[in-house]
Amino acid sequence: MSEQPARVTLTDVAQAAGVSKATASKVLNKRPNVDPRTRAKVEQTISALGYVPSTGPRDPHADAVVEVVFDSMVSMYSLQVLNGILTAARELGVEVSVDVLDREGRPGHPLSEPWLVRAATRRRLGVVVVSLALTAGQVRVVDELGLPLVSVDLTGAYGTGLATVAATNFAGGTQATEHLVALGHRRIGFAGLPAEIAASRERLHGYRNALELAGIDADPALVVHGGFTAADGCRMALHLLSLPDPPTAIFAACDGSAFGVFEAARRLGRRVPQDLSIVGFDDVEPAKLSSPPLTTVHQPIADMGRVALRTLHTLARGGTPDSLHVQLATHLVVRESTAPPSGCALS
């Protein structure tokens, strides 16, 4: 019985054509940004070698569908990002398919290699990921498939060539802390997000920058890291407020945890803002409704989603966005949760 000839692979095509596997994949998937002569050479090689893709036939026209993957959908932040994405999608005539990261890693879960290959096979315009850390393997697969990808609030530091959209976290952290310093606070706590998240580190750097500019020594005991929820904020604030020399103000790195700081103050009998000033970061809708209303750093969350979708659309159509790394400006919104510390009158 004669042996079956080895099946031709995309790697064989790339080697025979003298191009990278990523370039061969882009040609196969009809992606833009390939030199016409290179495209013709790869197409001739595919024909000559009789290469047949294992993932099925490619439609020559990309579907006007964008895959959007969130870390979770339990926060107002995620909903506001999605609102911006949907607004841009309506403007561009694009459909959106939404998924949430599967932390159990079941077969075919979002952003797994089979999932990404399926997205490319279905000729999706590309993928938007929100508040996720991407692995080197995921970025490699995306590149090989020629699948455009844009990250909103990338939580890791992988890939300088990755298109990203975020807010000016450092400037926002500086603004929040400068506001508290101007009110007369000198013991200012920082209730951060998980330490590995880039946005948290940037907001912490802004906090330290404002203290340094004011000539205030940063006390490491006043910096804690937790998470995004009110329960996280409450735990961090209870720890900070139990210190021998507790803070008179707390800068929470997101509004979700800032709401938990309110709860910690209530449990300990601290009045806001008379006994404790609180500043958040995000300016989600409930910030206006807290009691008292929350002073917070506004980041244009919906605009971040809108810019991400438009950037992806530009990349998918072969265009060049104005920048691969967009940072949208933040500004402080002063409400009623901040005041001078007890016994301190502003001059």
Coordinates of C-alpha atoms in Angstrom, one line a residue:
M1 CA 0.0 0.0 0.0
S2 CA 1.6 3.3 -1.1
E3 CA 2.0 6.1 1.4
Q4 CA -0.1 9.2 1.1
P5 CA 2.0 12.2 0.2
A6 CA 2.6 14.7 3.0
R7 CA 0.0 17.5 3.0
V8 CA 1.3 20.8 1.9
T9 CA 1.3 23.3 4.8
L10 CA 1.2 27.1 5.0
T11 CA 4.8 26.9 6.2
D12 CA 5.8 25.1 3.0
V13 CA 4.1 27.8 1.0
A14 CA 5.9 30.6 2.9
Q15 CA 9.3 28.9 2.4
A16 CA 8.8 28.2 -1.3
A17 CA 7.7 31.8 -1.9
G18 CA 10.5 33.2 0.3
V19 CA 8.2 35.1 2.6
S20 CA 7.2 34.8 6.3
K21 CA 4.3 32.6 7.4
A22 CA 2.5 35.8 8.5
T23 CA 2.8 37.3 5.0
A24 CA 1.6 34.0 3.5
S25 CA -1.4 34.0 5.9
K26 CA -2.3 37.6 5.0
V27 CA -2.3 36.7 1.3
L28 CA -4.4 33.6 1.9
N29 CA -6.9 35.6 4.0
K30 CA -7.0 38.5 1.5
R31 CA -5.7 40.9 4.1
P32 CA -4.3 44.3 3.0
N33 CA -0.8 45.8 3.4
V34 CA 1.0 43.2 1.2
D35 CA 3.1 44.4 -1.8
P36 CA 1.2 43.4 -5.0
R37 CA 4.3 41.6 -6.4
T38 CA 4.6 39.6 -3.2
R39 CA 0.9 38.8 -3.2
A40 CA 1.1 37.5 -6.8
K41 CA 4.2 35.4 -5.9
V42 CA 2.5 33.8 -2.9
E43 CA -0.7 33.2 -4.9
Q44 CA 1.3 31.5 -7.7
T45 CA 3.1 29.3 -5.1
I46 CA -0.2 28.3 -3.5
S47 CA -1.5 27.2 -6.9
A48 CA 1.7 25.4 -7.8
L49 CA 2.0 23.5 -4.6
G50 CA -1.8 22.7 -4.5
Y51 CA -2.1 24.1 -1.0
V52 CA -5.6 23.7 0.5
P53 CA -6.2 25.5 3.8
S54 CA -7.4 23.1 6.6
T55 CA -9.8 25.7 8.0
G56 CA -12.0 25.7 5.0
P57 CA -12.6 28.1 2.1
R58 CA -12.1 31.8 2.5
D59 CA -14.8 34.3 1.5
P60 CA -13.0 36.9 -0.6
H61 CA -14.9 39.7 1.2
A62 CA -14.6 40.3 5.0
D63 CA -17.8 40.2 7.0
A64 CA -18.6 43.5 8.5
V65 CA -18.5 41.9 12.0
V66 CA -16.1 42.8 14.9
E67 CA -15.5 40.3 17.7
V68 CA -15.3 42.1 21.1
V69 CA -13.9 40.3 24.1
F70 CA -14.2 41.7 27.7
D71 CA -12.5 40.6 30.9
S72 CA -15.9 40.7 32.5
M73 CA -19.2 42.5 32.0
V74 CA -20.1 43.2 35.6
S75 CA -18.8 46.8 35.8
M76 CA -20.2 50.1 34.7
Y77 CA -16.8 50.6 33.0
S78 CA -17.3 47.7 30.7
L79 CA -20.8 48.8 29.8
Q80 CA -19.6 52.3 28.9
V81 CA -16.8 50.9 26.7
L82 CA -19.4 48.7 25.0
N83 CA -21.7 51.7 24.5
G84 CA -18.9 53.6 22.7
I85 CA -18.1 50.5 20.5
L86 CA -21.7 50.1 19.6
T87 CA -22.1 53.8 18.7
A88 CA -19.1 53.7 16.3
A89 CA -20.4 50.4 14.9
R90 CA -23.7 52.0 14.0
E91 CA -21.9 54.9 12.4
L92 CA -19.7 52.6 10.3
G93 CA -22.4 50.0 9.4
V94 CA -20.5 47.3 11.4
E95 CA -22.0 44.5 13.5
V96 CA -20.6 43.5 16.9
S97 CA -20.3 40.1 18.5
V98 CA -19.6 40.3 22.2
D99 CA -17.9 37.6 24.4
V100 CA -16.4 37.4 27.8
L101 CA -13.1 35.7 28.7
D102 CA -13.5 32.1 29.8
R103 CA -11.2 31.8 32.9
E104 CA -11.5 28.0 32.9
G105 CA -9.9 27.8 29.5
R106 CA -12.3 25.4 28.0
P107 CA -11.8 24.3 24.3
G108 CA -12.4 27.0 21.8
H109 CA -12.6 29.7 24.5
P110 CA -12.3 33.4 23.4
L111 CA -8.8 34.3 22.3
S112 CA -7.7 30.7 22.1
E113 CA -5.9 29.7 18.9
P114 CA -8.9 27.8 17.5
W115 CA -11.2 30.8 18.4
L116 CA -8.8 33.2 16.6
V117 CA -8.5 30.9 13.6
R118 CA -12.3 30.6 13.4
A119 CA -12.6 34.4 13.5
A120 CA -10.1 34.7 10.6
T121 CA -11.9 31.9 8.6
R122 CA -15.2 33.7 9.1
R123 CA -13.5 36.8 7.6
R124 CA -14.2 38.9 10.7
L125 CA -13.0 42.5 10.4
G126 CA -10.9 41.9 13.6
V127 CA -10.9 41.8 17.3
V128 CA -11.2 44.4 20.1
V129 CA -10.2 43.2 23.6
V130 CA -11.0 45.2 26.7
S131 CA -9.0 45.2 30.0
L132 CA -7.1 42.0 29.1
A133 CA -3.5 40.9 29.2
L134 CA -2.5 39.2 25.9
T135 CA 0.1 36.4 25.8
A136 CA 3.0 36.3 23.4
G137 CA 1.3 33.3 21.8
Q138 CA -2.0 35.1 21.2
V139 CA -0.2 38.0 19.6
R140 CA 1.8 35.6 17.4
V141 CA -1.3 33.9 16.2
V142 CA -3.1 37.2 15.5
D143 CA 0.0 38.3 13.5
E144 CA 0.2 35.1 11.5
L145 CA -3.5 35.2 10.7
G146 CA -3.3 38.8 9.6
L147 CA -6.2 39.5 12.0
P148 CA -6.4 43.2 13.1
L149 CA -6.6 43.6 16.9
V150 CA -7.0 46.6 19.1
S151 CA -6.7 46.6 22.9
V152 CA -8.6 49.0 25.2
D153 CA -6.8 49.4 28.5
L154 CA -4.2 46.7 27.9
T155 CA -3.5 45.2 31.3
G156 CA -0.1 43.8 30.4
A157 CA 2.8 45.3 28.6
Y158 CA 3.1 42.9 25.7
G159 CA 3.7 44.1 22.2
T160 CA 4.8 47.6 21.3
G161 CA 3.3 47.1 17.8
L162 CA -0.1 46.3 19.2
A163 CA -2.8 49.0 18.6
T164 CA -4.0 50.3 22.0
V165 CA -6.5 52.8 23.3
A166 CA -6.3 54.1 26.9
A167 CA -6.6 57.2 29.1
T168 CA -3.9 59.4 30.5
N169 CA -3.6 57.5 33.7
F170 CA -0.4 59.2 34.9
A171 CA -1.9 62.6 34.5
G172 CA -5.2 61.5 36.1
G173 CA -3.3 60.2 39.2
T174 CA -1.4 63.4 39.4
Q175 CA -4.6 65.5 39.2
A176 CA -6.4 63.5 41.9
T177 CA -3.6 63.7 44.4
E178 CA -2.8 67.4 43.6
H179 CA -6.5 68.2 44.5
L180 CA -6.1 66.5 47.9
V181 CA -2.8 68.2 48.5
A182 CA -4.3 71.6 47.7
L183 CA -7.1 71.0 50.2
G184 CA -4.4 70.5 52.9
H185 CA -4.1 66.7 53.1
R186 CA -0.7 65.3 53.8
R187 CA -1.6 61.7 54.8
I188 CA -3.1 60.4 51.5
G189 CA -3.8 56.7 51.0
F190 CA -3.7 55.0 47.6
A191 CA -6.1 52.1 47.1
G192 CA -4.9 50.6 43.8
L193 CA -6.0 48.0 41.3
P194 CA -3.9 44.7 41.1
A195 CA -0.3 45.8 41.0
E196 CA 0.4 44.0 37.7
I197 CA -2.1 46.1 35.8
A198 CA -0.4 48.9 33.8
A199 CA -3.2 51.4 34.5
S200 CA -2.8 51.0 38.2
R201 CA 0.9 51.5 38.0
E202 CA 0.5 54.6 36.0
R203 CA -2.0 56.1 38.4
L204 CA 0.3 55.2 41.3
H205 CA 3.2 57.0 39.5
G206 CA 0.9 60.0 39.2
Y207 CA 0.1 59.9 42.9
R208 CA 3.8 59.7 43.8
N209 CA 4.6 62.5 41.3
A210 CA 2.1 64.9 43.0
L211 CA 3.4 64.1 46.4
E212 CA 7.0 64.7 45.3
L213 CA 6.0 68.0 43.6
A214 CA 4.5 69.1 46.9
G215 CA 7.5 68.1 48.9
I216 CA 5.6 65.3 50.7
D217 CA 7.5 62.1 51.5
A218 CA 5.6 59.1 50.1
D219 CA 4.8 56.6 52.9
P220 CA 4.8 53.0 51.5
A221 CA 2.4 52.0 54.3
L222 CA -0.3 54.2 52.7
V223 CA -0.2 52.3 49.4
V224 CA -2.2 49.1 49.0
H225 CA -3.4 47.1 46.0
G226 CA -6.6 45.2 45.6
G227 CA -9.2 45.1 42.9
F228 CA -12.0 46.8 41.0
T229 CA -15.0 46.1 43.3
A230 CA -16.6 47.8 46.2
A231 CA -15.6 44.8 48.4
D232 CA -12.0 45.3 47.4
G233 CA -12.2 49.0 48.1
C234 CA -13.7 48.3 51.5
R235 CA -11.0 45.9 52.5
M236 CA -8.2 48.3 51.4
A237 CA -9.8 51.2 53.2
L238 CA -10.3 49.3 56.4
H239 CA -6.6 48.4 56.4
L240 CA -5.5 51.9 55.7
L241 CA -7.8 53.4 58.3
S242 CA -6.6 51.0 61.0
L243 CA -3.0 52.2 60.7
P244 CA -1.5 54.0 63.8
D245 CA -1.4 57.2 61.7
P246 CA -4.2 56.7 59.2
P247 CA -4.8 58.8 56.1
T248 CA -7.1 61.8 56.1
A249 CA -7.9 61.1 52.4
I250 CA -7.9 58.1 50.1
F251 CA -7.4 58.1 46.3
A252 CA -9.0 55.0 44.9
A253 CA -7.7 53.9 41.5
C254 CA -11.3 53.2 40.2
D255 CA -14.8 54.3 41.1
G256 CA -15.8 50.7 41.9
S257 CA -13.3 50.5 44.8
A258 CA -14.0 54.1 45.8
F259 CA -17.6 53.1 46.6
G260 CA -16.2 50.5 49.0
V261 CA -14.1 53.2 50.7
F262 CA -17.4 54.9 51.5
E263 CA -18.6 51.7 53.2
A264 CA -15.4 51.3 55.2
A265 CA -15.8 54.9 56.4
R266 CA -19.4 54.2 57.4
R267 CA -18.4 51.1 59.4
L268 CA -15.8 53.0 61.3
G269 CA -18.0 56.0 62.0
R270 CA -15.9 58.4 59.7
R271 CA -17.9 61.1 58.0
V272 CA -17.2 61.9 54.4
P273 CA -15.8 64.4 53.7
Q274 CA -15.5 65.9 57.2
D275 CA -13.3 63.0 58.6
L276 CA -12.2 61.4 55.3
S277 CA -11.9 62.7 51.8
I278 CA -12.4 60.2 48.9
V279 CA -11.3 60.5 45.2
G280 CA -12.1 57.9 42.6
F281 CA -11.1 57.3 39.0
D282 CA -13.4 56.7 36.0
D283 CA -16.5 58.9 36.5
V284 CA -19.0 56.2 36.0
E285 CA -22.7 57.2 36.2
P286 CA -23.2 56.1 39.9
A287 CA -20.4 58.5 40.9
K288 CA -23.0 61.3 40.7
L289 CA -25.4 59.4 42.9
S290 CA -23.3 58.4 45.8
S291 CA -23.8 60.1 49.1
P292 CA -22.1 62.5 49.0
P293 CA -21.4 62.6 45.2
L294 CA -17.9 61.3 44.4
T295 CA -15.0 63.6 43.4
T296 CA -13.3 61.5 40.6
V297 CA -11.1 61.6 37.6
H298 CA -13.1 61.5 34.4
Q299 CA -11.8 59.3 31.7
P300 CA -13.7 59.3 28.4
I301 CA -14.7 55.6 28.7
A302 CA -17.3 55.6 25.9
D303 CA -14.9 57.5 23.6
M304 CA -12.2 54.9 24.2
G305 CA -14.6 52.2 22.9
R306 CA -15.5 54.4 19.9
V307 CA -11.9 55.1 19.0
A308 CA -11.0 51.4 19.4
L309 CA -13.7 50.4 16.9
R310 CA -12.7 53.1 14.4
T311 CA -9.0 52.2 14.7
L312 CA -9.9 48.5 14.0
H313 CA -12.0 49.5 11.1
T314 CA -9.2 51.5 9.6
L315 CA -6.7 48.7 10.0
A316 CA -9.1 46.1 8.6
R317 CA -9.6 48.2 5.5
G318 CA -5.9 48.6 4.9
G319 CA -5.6 52.1 6.2
T320 CA -3.1 53.6 8.6
P321 CA -4.5 55.1 11.9
D322 CA -3.2 58.4 13.1
S323 CA -1.5 56.6 16.0
L324 CA -1.3 52.9 17.1
H325 CA -1.2 54.1 20.7
V326 CA -4.0 56.5 21.6
Q327 CA -4.3 58.1 25.0
L328 CA -7.4 60.2 25.6
A329 CA -7.2 63.1 28.1
T330 CA -8.5 62.9 31.7
H331 CA -9.8 65.7 33.9
L332 CA -10.8 66.0 37.5
V333 CA -14.5 66.4 38.4
V334 CA -14.8 67.9 41.9
R335 CA -18.0 67.0 43.8
E336 CA -18.8 66.7 47.5
S337 CA -16.6 63.8 48.7
T338 CA -13.5 65.9 49.3
A339 CA -12.9 68.8 51.8
P340 CA -10.0 70.1 53.9
P341 CA -8.9 67.7 56.7
S342 CA -10.5 68.3 60.0
G343 CA -8.9 71.3 61.8
C344 CA -7.3 72.6 58.6
A345 CA -8.7 75.8 57.1
L346 CA -7.7 76.8 53.5
S347 CA -5.9 80.0 53.3

